[in-house]
Coordinates of C-alpha atoms and ligand atoms in Angstrom, one line a residue:
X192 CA 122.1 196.6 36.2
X193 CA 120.3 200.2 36.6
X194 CA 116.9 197.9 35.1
X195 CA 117.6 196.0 37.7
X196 CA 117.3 198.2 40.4
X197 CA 114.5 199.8 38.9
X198 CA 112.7 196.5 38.9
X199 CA 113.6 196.5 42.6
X200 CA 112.3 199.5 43.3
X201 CA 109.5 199.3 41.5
X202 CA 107.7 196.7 43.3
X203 CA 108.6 197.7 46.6
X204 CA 106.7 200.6 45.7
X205 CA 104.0 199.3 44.3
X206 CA 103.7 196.7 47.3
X207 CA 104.2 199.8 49.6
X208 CA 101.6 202.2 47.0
X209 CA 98.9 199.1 47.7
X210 CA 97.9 198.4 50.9
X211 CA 94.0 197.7 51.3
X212 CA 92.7 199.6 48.9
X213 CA 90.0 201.9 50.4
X214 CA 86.1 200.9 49.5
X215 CA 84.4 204.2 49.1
X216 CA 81.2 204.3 51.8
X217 CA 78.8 204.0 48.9
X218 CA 80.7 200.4 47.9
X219 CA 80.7 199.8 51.5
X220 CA 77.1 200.4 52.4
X221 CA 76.2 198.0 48.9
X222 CA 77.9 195.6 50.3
X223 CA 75.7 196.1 53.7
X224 CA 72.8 196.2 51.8
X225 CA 73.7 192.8 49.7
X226 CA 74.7 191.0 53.2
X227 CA 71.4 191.2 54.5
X228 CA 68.4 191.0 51.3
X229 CA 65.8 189.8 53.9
X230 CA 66.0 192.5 55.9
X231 CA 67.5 195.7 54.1
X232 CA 66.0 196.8 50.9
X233 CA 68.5 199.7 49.7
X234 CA 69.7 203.0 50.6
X235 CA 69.5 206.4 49.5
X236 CA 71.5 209.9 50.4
X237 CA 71.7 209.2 54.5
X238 CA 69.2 206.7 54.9
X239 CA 69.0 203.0 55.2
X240 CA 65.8 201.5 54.2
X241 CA 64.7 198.0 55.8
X242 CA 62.1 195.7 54.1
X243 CA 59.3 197.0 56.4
X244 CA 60.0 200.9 55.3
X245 CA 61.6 201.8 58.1
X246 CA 64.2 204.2 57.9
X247 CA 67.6 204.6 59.8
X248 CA 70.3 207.3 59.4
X249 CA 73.4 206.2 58.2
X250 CA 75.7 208.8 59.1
X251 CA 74.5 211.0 62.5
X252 CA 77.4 213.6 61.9
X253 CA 79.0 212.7 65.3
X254 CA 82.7 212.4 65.3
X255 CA 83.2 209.9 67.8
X256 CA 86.5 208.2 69.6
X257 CA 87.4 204.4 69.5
X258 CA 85.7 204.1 72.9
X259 CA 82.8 206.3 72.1
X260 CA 81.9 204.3 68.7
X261 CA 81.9 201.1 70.9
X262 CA 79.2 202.6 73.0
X263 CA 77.3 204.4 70.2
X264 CA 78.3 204.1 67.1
X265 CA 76.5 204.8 64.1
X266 CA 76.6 203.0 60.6
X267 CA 79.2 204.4 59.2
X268 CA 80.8 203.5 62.7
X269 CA 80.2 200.5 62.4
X270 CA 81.7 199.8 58.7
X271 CA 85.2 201.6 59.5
X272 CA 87.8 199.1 60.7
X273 CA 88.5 196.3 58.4
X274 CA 87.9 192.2 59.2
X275 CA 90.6 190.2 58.0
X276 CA 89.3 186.6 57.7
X277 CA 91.4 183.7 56.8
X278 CA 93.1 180.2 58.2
X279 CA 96.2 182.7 59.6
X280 CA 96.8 183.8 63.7
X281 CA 95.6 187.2 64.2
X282 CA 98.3 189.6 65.4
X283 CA 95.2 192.5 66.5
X284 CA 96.9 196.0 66.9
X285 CA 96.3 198.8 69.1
X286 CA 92.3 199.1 69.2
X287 CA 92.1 197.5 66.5
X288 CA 88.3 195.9 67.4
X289 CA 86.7 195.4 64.1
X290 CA 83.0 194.5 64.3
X291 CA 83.1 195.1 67.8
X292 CA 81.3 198.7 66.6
X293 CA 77.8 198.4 66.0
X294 CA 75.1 199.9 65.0
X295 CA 72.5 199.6 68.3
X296 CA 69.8 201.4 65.9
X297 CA 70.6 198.8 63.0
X298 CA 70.9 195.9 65.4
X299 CA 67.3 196.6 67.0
X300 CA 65.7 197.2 63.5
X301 CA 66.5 194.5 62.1
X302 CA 66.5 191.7 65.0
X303 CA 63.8 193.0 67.4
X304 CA 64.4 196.3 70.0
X305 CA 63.2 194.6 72.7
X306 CA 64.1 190.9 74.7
X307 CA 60.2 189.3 74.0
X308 CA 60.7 190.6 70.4
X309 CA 64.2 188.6 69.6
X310 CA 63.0 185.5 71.8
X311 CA 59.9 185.4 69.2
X312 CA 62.0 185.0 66.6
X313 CA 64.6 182.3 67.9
X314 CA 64.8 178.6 66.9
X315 CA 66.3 175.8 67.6
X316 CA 69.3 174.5 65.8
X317 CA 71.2 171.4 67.2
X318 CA 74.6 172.1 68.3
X319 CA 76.5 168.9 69.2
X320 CA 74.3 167.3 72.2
X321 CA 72.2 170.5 73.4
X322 CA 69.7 172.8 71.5
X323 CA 70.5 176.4 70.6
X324 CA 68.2 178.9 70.2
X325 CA 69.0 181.5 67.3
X326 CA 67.7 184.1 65.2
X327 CA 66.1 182.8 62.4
X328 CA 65.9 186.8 61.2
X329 CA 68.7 187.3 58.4
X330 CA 68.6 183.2 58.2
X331 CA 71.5 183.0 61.2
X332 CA 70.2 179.7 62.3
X333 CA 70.7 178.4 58.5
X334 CA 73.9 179.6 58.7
X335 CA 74.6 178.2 61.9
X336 CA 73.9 174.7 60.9
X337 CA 75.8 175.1 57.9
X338 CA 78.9 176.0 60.3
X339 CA 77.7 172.7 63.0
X340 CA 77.8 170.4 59.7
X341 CA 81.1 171.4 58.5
X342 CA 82.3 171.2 62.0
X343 CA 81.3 168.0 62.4
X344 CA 83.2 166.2 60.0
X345 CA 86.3 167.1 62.3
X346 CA 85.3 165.3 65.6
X347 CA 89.0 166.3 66.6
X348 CA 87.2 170.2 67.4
X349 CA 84.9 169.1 69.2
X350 CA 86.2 169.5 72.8
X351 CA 86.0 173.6 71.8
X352 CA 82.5 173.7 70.7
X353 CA 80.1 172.2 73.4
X354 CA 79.2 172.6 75.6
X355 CA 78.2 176.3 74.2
X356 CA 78.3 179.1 76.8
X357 CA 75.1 180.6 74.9
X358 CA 73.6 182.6 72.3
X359 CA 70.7 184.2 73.3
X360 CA 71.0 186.9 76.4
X361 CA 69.4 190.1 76.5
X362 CA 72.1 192.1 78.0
X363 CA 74.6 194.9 77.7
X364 CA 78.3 194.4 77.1
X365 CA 80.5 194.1 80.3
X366 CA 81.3 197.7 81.4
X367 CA 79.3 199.3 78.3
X368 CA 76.2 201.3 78.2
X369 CA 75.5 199.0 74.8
X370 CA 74.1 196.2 74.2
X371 CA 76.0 192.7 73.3
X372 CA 75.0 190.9 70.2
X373 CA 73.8 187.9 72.3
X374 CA 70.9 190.3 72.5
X375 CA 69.6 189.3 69.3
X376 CA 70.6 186.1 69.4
X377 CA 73.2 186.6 66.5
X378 CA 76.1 185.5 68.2
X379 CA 77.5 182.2 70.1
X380 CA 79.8 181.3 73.0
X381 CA 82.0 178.2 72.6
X382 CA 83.5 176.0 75.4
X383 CA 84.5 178.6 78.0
X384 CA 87.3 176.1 78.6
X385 CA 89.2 177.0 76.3
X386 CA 88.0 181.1 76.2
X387 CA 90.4 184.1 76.4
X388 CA 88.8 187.0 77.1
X389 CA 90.8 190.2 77.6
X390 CA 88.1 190.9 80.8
X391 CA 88.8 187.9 82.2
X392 CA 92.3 188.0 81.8
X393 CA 92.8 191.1 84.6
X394 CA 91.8 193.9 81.5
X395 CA 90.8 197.4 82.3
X396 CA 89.8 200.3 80.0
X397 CA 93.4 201.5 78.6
X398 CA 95.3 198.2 79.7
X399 CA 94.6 195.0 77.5
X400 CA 96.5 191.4 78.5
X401 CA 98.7 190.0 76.2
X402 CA 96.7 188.3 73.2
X403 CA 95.9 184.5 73.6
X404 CA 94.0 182.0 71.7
X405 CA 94.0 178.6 72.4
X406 CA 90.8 178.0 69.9
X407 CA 91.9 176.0 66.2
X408 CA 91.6 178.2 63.4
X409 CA 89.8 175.7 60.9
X410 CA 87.0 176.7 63.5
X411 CA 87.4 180.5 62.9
X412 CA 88.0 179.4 58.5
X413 CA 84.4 177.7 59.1
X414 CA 82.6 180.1 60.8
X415 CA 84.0 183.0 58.3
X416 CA 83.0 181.1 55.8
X417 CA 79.4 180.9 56.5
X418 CA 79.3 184.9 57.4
X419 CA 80.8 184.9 61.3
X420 CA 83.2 187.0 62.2
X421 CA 85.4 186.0 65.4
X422 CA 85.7 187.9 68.6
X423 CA 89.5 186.3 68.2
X424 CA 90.5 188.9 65.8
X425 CA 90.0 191.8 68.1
X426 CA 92.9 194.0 70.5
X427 CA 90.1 193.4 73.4
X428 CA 89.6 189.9 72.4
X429 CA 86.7 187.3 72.6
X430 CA 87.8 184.0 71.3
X431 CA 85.0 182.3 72.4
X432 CA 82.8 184.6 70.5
X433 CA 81.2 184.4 66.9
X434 CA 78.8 186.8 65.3
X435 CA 76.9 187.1 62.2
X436 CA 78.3 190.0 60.3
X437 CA 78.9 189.1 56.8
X438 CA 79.3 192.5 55.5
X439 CA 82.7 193.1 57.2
X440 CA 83.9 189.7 56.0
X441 CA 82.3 190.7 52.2
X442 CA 83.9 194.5 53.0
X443 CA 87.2 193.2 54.0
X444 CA 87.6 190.9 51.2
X445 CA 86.6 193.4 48.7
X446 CA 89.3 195.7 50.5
X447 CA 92.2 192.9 49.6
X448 CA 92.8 192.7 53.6
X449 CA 93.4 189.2 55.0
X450 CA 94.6 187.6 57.9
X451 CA 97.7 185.7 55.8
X452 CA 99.9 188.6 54.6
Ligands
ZN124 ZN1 80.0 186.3 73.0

């Protein structure tokens, strides 16, 4: 009996001793590094080195607020929070936003720091009836197409894909100093039809709606696949919005977070 109960015990305490377990920044900014081999070559000590030998500080020493890291965070900012990808609803807690943090530095170094730069860079990928134009920096529009063929062999989704509300737009994020990851043309808009968005559901700063998502989630399981994360999975929501991040889906999964508990 007394085994018993130590059993018990036992693996409620290990279940309650193992929650994700915590990637040191070093793992972390590997698996940064190994997201992106056309564009970053390594890092060193505090620096992050791209392919054409520029250099960009990984860590600026300013402790920053969930608000504050939205409008400028750093690297290391921008590799806190943990995605959890996977075919399960997202149940986002309190500011809990990630990828939502970037890197503005990182961003510009690697897609172009100004609007004539990115467009230079854009091309076309077909996107069920219209033309996209997207980064072909980091291979995005590859890994776009990759996500439009798996998409469709459902013709069931397709109602929440087209018409697209954009990928391209050099502009900064509503109410931030920032700018939005359209900018670089890394990130698409589905059907507005079917969009929550925590803006246009009456938010303000401090006061977020109730969550909604009216979006499938074998959509969200086949962008994550191909390296998107999903706006979907954030307290101030985006469902309409997917952006190329593969090194929080690669962090989070070497973490052992996921959506399905
Ligand atoms: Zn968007």
């Amino acid at each position: 009996m007394s085994s018993k109960i130590g059993f018990v015990l036992g693996a409620a305490a290990l279940f309650a001793a193992a929650p994700a377990s915590a990637l040191t920044l070093s793992e972390k900014l590997d698996l940064l590094v190994a997201a992106y081999p056309d564009t970053l070559a390594g890092w060193k000590g505090n620096a992050l080195t791209l392919r054409g030998g520029e250099t960009i500080e990984i860590d600026d020493g300013v402790r920053r607020d969930h608000f504050v890291m939205l409008a400028e965070g750093d690297v290391v900012d921008s590799l806190r929070q943990l995605y959890e990808a996977g075919p399960c609803d997202p149940k986002p807690s309190l500011n809990s936003d990630p990828g939502r943090i970037r890197s503005e530095l990182l961003m510009k170094a690697m897609y172009g720091d100004s609007a004539n730069i990115v467009k230079a860079r854009l091309s076309p990928v077909d996107w069920f009836g219209e033309t996209l134009r997207v980064t072909s920096v980091n291979g995005v529009d590859n890994a776009l197409a990759k996500v439009r063929d798996e998409l469709a062999a459902q013709p069931d989704l397709r109602a929440y894909l087209a018409p697209s509300a954009g990928v391209f737009n050099w502009r900064k994020v509503s109410g931030q100093p920032n700018l939005s990851v359209h900018s670089f043309g890394a990130a698409i808009d589905l059907n507005t039809k079917y969009a929550d968005y925590w803006v246009w559901s009456g938010g303000k700063p401090g006061r977020v709606p109730v969550y909604a998502n009216k979006y499938p989630m074998e959509i969200v399981e086949i962008f994550e696949r191909h390296g998107f994360i999903w706006g979907g999975r954030w307290y101030h929501y985006d469902t309409m919005h997917f952006e190329y991040r593969p090194e929080l889906i690669a962090i989070g999964r070497a973490s052992g977070v996921a959506a399905c508990k």
